[in-house]
XYZ file of C-alpha atoms in Angstrom:
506
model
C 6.785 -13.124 22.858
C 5.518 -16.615 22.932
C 8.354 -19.328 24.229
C 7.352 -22.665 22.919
C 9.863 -25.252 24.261
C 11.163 -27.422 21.052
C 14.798 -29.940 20.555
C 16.735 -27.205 21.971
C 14.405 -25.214 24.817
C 16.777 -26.726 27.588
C 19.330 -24.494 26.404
C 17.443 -21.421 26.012
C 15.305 -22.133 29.478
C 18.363 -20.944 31.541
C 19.588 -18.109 29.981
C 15.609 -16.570 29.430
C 15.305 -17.352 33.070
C 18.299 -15.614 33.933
C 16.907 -12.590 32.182
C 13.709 -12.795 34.019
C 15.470 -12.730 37.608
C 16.838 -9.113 36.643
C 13.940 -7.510 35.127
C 10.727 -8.029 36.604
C 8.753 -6.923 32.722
C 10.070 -10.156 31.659
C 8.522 -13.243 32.571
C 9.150 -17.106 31.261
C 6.531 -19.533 30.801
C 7.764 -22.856 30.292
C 5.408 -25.525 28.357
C 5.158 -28.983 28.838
C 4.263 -30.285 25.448
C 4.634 -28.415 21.956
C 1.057 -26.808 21.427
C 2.295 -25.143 18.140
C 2.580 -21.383 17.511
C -1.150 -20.681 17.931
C -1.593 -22.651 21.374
C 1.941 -20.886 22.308
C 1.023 -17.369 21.862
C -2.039 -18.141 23.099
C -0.583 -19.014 26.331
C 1.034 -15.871 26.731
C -1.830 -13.677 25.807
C -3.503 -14.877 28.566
C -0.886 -13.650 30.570
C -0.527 -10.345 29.359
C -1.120 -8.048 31.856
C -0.522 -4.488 30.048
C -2.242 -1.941 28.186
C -0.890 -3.120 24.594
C 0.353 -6.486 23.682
C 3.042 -6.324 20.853
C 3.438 -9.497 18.932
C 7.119 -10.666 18.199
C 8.996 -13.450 16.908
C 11.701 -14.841 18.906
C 14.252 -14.930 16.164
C 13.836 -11.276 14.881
C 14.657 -7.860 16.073
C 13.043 -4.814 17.123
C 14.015 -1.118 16.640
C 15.271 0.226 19.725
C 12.729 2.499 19.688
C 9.334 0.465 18.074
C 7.444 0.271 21.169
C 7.901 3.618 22.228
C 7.069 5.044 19.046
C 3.983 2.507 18.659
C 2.505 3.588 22.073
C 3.015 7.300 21.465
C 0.810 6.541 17.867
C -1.497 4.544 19.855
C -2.222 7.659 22.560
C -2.230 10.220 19.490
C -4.356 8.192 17.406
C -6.624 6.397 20.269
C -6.321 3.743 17.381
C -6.811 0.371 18.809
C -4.750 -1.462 16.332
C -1.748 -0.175 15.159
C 1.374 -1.785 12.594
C 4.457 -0.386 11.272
C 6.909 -1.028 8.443
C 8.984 -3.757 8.189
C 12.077 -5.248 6.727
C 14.568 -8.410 6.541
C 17.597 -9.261 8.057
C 19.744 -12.032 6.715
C 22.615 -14.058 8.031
C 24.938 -11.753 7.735
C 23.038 -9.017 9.635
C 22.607 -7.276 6.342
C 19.316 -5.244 6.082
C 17.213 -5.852 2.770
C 13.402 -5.852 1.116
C 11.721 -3.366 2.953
C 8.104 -3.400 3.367
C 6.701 -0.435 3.090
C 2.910 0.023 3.882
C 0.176 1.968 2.675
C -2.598 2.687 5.327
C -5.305 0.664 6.567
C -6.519 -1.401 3.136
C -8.834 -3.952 4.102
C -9.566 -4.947 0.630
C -5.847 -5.458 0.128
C -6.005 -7.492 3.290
C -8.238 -10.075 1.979
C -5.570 -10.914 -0.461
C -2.720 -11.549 1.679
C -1.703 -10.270 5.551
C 0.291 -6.897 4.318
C 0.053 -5.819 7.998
C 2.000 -8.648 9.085
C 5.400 -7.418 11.351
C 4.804 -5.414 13.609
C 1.735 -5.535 14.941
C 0.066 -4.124 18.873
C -2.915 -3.973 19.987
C -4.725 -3.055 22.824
C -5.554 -5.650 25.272
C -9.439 -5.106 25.485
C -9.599 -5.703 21.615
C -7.414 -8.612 21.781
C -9.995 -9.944 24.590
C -13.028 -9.296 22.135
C -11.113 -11.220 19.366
C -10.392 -14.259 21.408
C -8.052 -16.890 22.053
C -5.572 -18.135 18.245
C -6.529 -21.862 16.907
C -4.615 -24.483 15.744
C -6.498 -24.316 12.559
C -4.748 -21.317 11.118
C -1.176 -22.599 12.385
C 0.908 -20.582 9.931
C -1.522 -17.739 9.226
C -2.849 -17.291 12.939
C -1.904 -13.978 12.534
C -4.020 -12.804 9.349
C -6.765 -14.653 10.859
C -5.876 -12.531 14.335
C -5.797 -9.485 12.048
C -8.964 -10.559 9.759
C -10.736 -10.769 12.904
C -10.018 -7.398 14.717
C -11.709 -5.887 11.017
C -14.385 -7.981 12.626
C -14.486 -5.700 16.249
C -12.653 -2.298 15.361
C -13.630 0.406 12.653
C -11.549 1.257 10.134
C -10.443 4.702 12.359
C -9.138 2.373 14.838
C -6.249 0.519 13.106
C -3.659 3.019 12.163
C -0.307 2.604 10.153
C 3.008 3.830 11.609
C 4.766 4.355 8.450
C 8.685 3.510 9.509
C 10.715 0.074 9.576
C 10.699 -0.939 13.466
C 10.599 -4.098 12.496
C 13.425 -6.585 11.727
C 12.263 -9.864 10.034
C 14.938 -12.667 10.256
C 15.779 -14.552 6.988
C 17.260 -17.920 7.475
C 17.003 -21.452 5.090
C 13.681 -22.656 5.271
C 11.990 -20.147 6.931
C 8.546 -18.152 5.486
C 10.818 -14.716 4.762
C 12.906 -16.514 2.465
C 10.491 -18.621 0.448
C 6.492 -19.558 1.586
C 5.905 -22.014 -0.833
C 7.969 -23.813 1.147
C 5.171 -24.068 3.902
C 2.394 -25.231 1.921
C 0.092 -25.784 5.314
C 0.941 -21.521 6.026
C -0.727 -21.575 2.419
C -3.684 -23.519 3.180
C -4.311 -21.840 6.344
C -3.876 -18.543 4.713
C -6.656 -19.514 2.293
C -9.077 -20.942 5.183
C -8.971 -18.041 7.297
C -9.769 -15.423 4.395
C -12.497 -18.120 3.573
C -14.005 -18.105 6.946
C -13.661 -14.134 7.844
C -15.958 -13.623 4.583
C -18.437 -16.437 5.508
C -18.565 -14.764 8.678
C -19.468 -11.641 7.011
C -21.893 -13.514 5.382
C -19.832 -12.605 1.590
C -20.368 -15.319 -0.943
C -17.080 -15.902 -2.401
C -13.997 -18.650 -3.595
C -10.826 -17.814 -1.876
C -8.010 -19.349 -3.175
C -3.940 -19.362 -3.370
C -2.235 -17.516 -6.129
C 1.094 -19.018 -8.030
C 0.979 -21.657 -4.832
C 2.006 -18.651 -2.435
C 0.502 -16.726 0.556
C -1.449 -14.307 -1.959
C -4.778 -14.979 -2.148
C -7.751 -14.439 -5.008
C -11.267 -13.881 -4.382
C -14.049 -14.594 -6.522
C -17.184 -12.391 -5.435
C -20.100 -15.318 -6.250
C -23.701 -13.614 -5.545
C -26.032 -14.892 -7.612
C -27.573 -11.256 -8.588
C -26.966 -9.733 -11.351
C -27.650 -5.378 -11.070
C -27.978 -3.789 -14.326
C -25.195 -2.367 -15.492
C -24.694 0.255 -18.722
C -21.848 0.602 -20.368
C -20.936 3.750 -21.849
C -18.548 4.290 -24.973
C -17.755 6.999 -26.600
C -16.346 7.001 -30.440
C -15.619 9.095 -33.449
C -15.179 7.686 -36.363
C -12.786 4.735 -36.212
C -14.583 1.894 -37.421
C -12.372 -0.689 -37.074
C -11.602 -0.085 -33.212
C -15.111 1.025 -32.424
C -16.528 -2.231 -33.734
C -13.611 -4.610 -32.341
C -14.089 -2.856 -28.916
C -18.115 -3.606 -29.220
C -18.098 -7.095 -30.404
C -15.448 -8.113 -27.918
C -18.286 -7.047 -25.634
C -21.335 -8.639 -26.880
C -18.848 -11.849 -28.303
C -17.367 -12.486 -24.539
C -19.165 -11.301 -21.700
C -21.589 -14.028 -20.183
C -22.952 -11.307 -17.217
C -26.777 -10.865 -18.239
C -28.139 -7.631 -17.060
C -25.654 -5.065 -19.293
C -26.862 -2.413 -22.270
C -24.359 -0.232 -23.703
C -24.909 3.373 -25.334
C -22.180 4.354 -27.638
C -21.956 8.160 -27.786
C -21.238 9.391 -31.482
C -19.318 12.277 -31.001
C -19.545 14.155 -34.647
C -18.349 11.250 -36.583
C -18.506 11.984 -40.707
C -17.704 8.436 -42.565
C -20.169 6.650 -44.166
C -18.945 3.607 -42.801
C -19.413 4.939 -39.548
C -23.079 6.498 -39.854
C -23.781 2.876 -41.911
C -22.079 1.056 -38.334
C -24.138 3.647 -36.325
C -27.850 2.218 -37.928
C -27.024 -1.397 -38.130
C -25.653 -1.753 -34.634
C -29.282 -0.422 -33.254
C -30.513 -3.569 -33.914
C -29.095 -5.203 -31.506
C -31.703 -4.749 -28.338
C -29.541 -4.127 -25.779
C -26.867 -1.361 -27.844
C -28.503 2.449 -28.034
C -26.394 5.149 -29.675
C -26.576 8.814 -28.639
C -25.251 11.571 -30.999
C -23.446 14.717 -29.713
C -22.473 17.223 -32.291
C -19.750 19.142 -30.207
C -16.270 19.720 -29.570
C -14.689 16.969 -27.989
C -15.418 17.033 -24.230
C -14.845 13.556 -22.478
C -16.644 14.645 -19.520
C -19.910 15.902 -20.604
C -20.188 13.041 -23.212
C -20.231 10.674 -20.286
C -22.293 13.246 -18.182
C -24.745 13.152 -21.254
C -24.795 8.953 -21.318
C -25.158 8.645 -17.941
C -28.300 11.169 -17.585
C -30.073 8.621 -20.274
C -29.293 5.442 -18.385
C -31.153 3.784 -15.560
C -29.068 0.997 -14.369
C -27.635 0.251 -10.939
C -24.140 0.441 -12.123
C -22.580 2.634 -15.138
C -18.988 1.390 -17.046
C -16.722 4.057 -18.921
C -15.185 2.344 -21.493
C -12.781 3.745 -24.294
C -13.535 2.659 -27.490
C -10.293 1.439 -27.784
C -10.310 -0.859 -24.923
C -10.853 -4.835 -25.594
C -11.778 -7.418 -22.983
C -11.277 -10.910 -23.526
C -12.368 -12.547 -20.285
C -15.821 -13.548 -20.007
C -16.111 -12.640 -16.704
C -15.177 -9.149 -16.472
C -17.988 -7.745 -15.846
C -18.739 -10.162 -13.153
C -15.553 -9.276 -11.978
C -16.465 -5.455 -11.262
C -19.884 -5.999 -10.200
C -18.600 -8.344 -7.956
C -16.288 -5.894 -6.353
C -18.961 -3.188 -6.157
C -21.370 -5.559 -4.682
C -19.246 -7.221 -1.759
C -19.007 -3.748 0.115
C -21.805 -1.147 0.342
C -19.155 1.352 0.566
C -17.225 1.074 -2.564
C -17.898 3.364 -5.126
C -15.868 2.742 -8.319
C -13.784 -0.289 -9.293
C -10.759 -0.210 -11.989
C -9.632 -3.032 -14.395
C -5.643 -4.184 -14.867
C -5.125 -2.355 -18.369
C -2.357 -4.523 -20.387
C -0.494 -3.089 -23.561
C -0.910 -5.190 -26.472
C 2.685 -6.411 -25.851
C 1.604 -7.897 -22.199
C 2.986 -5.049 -19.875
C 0.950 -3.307 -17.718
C -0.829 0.405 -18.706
C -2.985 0.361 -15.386
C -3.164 -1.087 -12.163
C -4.820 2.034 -10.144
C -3.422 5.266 -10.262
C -1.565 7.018 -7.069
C -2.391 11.036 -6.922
C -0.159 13.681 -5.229
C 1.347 17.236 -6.302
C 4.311 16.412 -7.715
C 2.165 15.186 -10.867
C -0.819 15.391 -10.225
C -1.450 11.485 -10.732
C 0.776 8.205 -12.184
C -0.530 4.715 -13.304
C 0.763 2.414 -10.412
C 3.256 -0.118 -12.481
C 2.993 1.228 -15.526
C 5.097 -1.034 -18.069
C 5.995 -3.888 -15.778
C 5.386 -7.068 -17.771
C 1.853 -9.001 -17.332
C 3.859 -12.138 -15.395
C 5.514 -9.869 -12.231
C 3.486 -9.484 -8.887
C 4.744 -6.108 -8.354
C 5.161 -4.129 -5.180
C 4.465 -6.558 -2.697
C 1.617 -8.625 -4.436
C 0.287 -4.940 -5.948
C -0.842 -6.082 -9.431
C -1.917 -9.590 -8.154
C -4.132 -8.424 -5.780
C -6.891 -6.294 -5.655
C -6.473 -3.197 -3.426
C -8.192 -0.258 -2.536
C -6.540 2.211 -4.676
C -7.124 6.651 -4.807
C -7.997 6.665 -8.170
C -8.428 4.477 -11.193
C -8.866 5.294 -14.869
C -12.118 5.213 -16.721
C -10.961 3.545 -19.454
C -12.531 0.858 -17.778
C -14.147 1.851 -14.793
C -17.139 0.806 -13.244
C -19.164 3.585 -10.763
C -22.329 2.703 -8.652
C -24.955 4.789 -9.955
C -26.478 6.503 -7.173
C -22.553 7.565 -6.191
C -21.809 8.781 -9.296
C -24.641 11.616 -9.015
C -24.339 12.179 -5.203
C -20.708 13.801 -6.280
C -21.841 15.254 -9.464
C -20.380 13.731 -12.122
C -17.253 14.658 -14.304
C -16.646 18.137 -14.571
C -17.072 19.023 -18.111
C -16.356 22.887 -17.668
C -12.913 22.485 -16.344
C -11.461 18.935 -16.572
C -13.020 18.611 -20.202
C -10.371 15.845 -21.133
C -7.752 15.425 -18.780
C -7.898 14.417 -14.951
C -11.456 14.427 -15.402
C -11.632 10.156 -13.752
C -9.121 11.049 -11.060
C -11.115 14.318 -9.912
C -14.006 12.129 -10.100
C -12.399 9.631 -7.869
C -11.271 11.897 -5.205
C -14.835 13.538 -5.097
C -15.285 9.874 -4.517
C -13.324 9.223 -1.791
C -14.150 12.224 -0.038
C -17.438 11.940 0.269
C -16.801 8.320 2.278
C -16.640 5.954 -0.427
C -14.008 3.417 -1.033
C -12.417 2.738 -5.063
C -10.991 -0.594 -5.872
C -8.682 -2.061 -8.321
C -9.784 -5.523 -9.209
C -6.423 -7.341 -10.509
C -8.531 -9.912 -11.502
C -10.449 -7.881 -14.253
C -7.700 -7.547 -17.108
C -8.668 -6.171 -20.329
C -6.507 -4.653 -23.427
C -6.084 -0.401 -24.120
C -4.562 0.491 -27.234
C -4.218 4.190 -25.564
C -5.424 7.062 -27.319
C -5.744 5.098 -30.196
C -9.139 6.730 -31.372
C -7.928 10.656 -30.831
C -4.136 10.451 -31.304
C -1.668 12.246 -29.002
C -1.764 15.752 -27.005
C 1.412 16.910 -28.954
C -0.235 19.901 -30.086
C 0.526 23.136 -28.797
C -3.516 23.786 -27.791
C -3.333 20.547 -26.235
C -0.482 21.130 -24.458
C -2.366 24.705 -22.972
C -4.936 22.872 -22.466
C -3.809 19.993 -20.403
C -1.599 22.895 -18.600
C -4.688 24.491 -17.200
C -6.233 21.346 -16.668
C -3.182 20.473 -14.610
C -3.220 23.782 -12.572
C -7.197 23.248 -12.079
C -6.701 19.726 -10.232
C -3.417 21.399 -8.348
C -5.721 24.196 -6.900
C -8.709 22.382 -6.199
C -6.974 19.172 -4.323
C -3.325 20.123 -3.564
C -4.678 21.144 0.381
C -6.470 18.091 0.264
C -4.951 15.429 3.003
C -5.871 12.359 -0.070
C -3.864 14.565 -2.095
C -1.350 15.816 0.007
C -0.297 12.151 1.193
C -2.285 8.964 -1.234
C -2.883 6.318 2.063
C -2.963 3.682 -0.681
C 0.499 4.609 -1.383
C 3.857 4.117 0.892
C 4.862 7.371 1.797
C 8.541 6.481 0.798
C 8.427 6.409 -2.468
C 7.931 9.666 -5.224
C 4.775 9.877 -6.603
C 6.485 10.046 -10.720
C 5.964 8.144 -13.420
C 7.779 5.031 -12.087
C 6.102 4.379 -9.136
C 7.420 2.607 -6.415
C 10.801 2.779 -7.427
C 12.773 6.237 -6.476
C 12.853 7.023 -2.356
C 11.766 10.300 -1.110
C 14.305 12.522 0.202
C 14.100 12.198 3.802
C 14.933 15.798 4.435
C 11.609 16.441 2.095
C 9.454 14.142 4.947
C 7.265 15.608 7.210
């Protein structure tokens, strides 16, 4: 714990001193000058002289237990970094807004320092990293953070998912309000900036709502080819809104799109189907079958030859020119990610989808479903882009050569339901990283095109589909426990907002 001496250190030197006479762990180093809280902690990482070095802020409180259970993880784990839950205390010693984490999310990371309280680290890592600057003073430790992504794998930073962590609330300080701190802001936003330049990312990194959350706009200059694939039955009027929103707004370059008639009868339809052709860049492939989402898409994506396919529902509608750019962008940044979701808005402005958390109690949940548009949800969740299990493809956007290295949707089993989410847990497992891009928003009127699963052999059917994904993933440790998701919380319909029974935690 950094002491920095400031109007009052005179009357904190003695009794810190006093403490350091009786235990020998303890040791006081007094400063001659302010250096701020970089050049303070800096100061006493040099003198570290143990395995781990915890870092603490001399106004809030530890768990009686935090180190002990943060070494133990650390010797279990051989992780290098490790960080546990955390919550606030205010004046009146009252505990409130607990912080809990998912796992290591380095795309969630980038958009604000989740990690934060409290953090240890072992000291040969902190050595690679190097000494705190001045220039981050208020966000020293994302940039401290940011930069140990720089030295350690992903293996080697490990979540300890309980509160040992106490973080004080007082007037003026960041845990009540960060806007107050504009240069913790503009820090924030410099070191994000920097750790990608580093990386040699092209990107624009800036603050969200004026506050310690951060955007980033991916800005490569390529442009992969991209196919988007739609399929349709009858329903003119959607079909056609959900195509010209496409070719009306999107200003990326390098996109086709095959629409996939499956068995539509209207004239106006099979009149829509021969006039849209003529566009160059729209193709239409016709499947007379039962409806089977997966091996319409299966069927698309064997005719396309792009870098990157989209599954789009023909009753999704985007609106923001850059949307594409948006997903490509995502995909592009990271060799490793494989898929990247959209933020899915009802037409009334409340969120459908902002990722999707898995686990057996049903099978999967849209993350925030029905919180309005204007909220930031769980900790920054629908602000930021995060690595996420699974997303939906009603808009979802899958490198090509990923897509058939896990062999597509399964059209014999999952023909209609679950069929994205296994897709995105063969995803996962096979190394690959999914992403929900907040920044990509785009309109579902759900199920608009085939109506509800009210009947009865739609209800057997989505049983068995239900007991397929239980049986093929429920072992699974993605499925067992989603890292993307706080361990706390019931994986039901309104996620993060009932508490697991602790007698039900492992």
């Amino acid at each position: 714990m950094p002491f920095q001496p400031i109007r009052k250190a005179l009357f904190f030197e003695v009794p810190i001193n006093n403490f350091a006479k009786f235990d020998p762990r303890i040791k006081c180093i007094t400063l001659k000058k302010n250096v701020g809280i970089a050049g303070a902690t800096t100061v006493a990482m040099d003198a570290a002289k143990g395995q781990y070095v915890a870092f603490f802020d001399h106004d809030d409180l530890l768990v009686d237990v935090a180190i002990e259970v943060m070494v133990r993880a650390a010797h279990e784990t051989g992780a290098k970094l490790i960080y546990s839950d955390e919550d606030k205390i205010d004046q009146a010693g009252y505990y409130l807004e607990p912080n809990l984490k998912p796992d290591f999310n380095y795309r969630y990371l980038l958009g604000c320092n989740y990690i934060c309280h409290l953090t240890m680290v072992d000291v040969a890592t902190m050595r690679k990293i190097g000494h705190l600057t001045s220039d981050y003073n208020g966000a020293q430790d994302h940039d401290f953070v940011l930069k140990a992504t720089e030295v350690l794998s992903p293996s080697e930073i490990f979540h300890v998912p309980e509160i040992l962590y106490h973080w004080r609330k007082t007037p003026n300080s960041t845990a009540v309000d960060v806007s107050q701190k504009t240069y913790a802001i503009n820090a924030g936003v410099k070191c994000v900036a920097d750790h990608l330049k580093r990386q040699k990312i092209a990107s624009k990194v800036s603050s969200i709502r004026g506050l310690t959350l951060y955007g980033v706009e991916w800005t490569s200059r390529t442009q992969p080819s991209v196919t988007i694939i739609i399929p349709f039955k009858d329903q003119l009027d959607t079909t056609l809104t959900c195509v010209k929103n496409i070719l009306k707004h999107t200003v990326y370059k390098n996109y086709n799109i095959i629409l996939i008639d499956n068995w539509s009868v209207r004239d106006e339809t099979l009149d829509f189907i021969k006039k849209i052709q003529e566009n160059k860049n729209v193709s239409v492939i016709t499947v007379e079958e039962p409806f089977n989402f997966s091996r319409l898409n299966n069927i698309a994506v064997a005719q396309a030859t792009s870098d990157y396919v989209v599954f789009m529902n023909n009753d999704v509608f985007v609106e923001d020119p850059k949307w594409l750019h948006r997903m490509v962008g995502e995909a592009q940044a990271f060799k490793d990610v494989g898929a990247v979701g959209a933020k899915l808005l009802y037409p009334n402005d409340t969120i459908q989808h902002a990722g999707v958390v898995v686990g057996p109690a049903g099978v999967a949940a849209h993350i925030h479903r029905g919180d309005p548009l204007s909220e930031y949800g769980y900790i920054g969740r629908t602000m930021l882009s995060h690595e996420v299990t699974a997303v939906t493809a009603a808009l979802m956007l899958v490198r090509r050569t990923v897509f058939d290295e896990v062999g597509g949707f399964d059209e014999e089993a999952l023909k209609v339901a679950f069929n994205d989410v296994d897709l995105c847990l063969k995803i996962r497992r096979a190394g690959y990283r999914i992403i929900f891009s907040a920044e990509t928003i785009a309109y579902h009127h759900e199920s608009l095109s085939r109506g509800t699963d009210d009947k009865p052999e739609h209800e057997t059917r989505f049983f068995l589909e239900t007991q397929t994904m239980l049986e093929r993933w429920s072992s699974d440790p993605l499925f067992e426990r989603d890292p993307s998701y706080p361990r706390y919380f019931t994986v039901d319909q309104q996620t993060f907002f009932n508490l697991v029974d602790p007698e039900d935690l492992p």
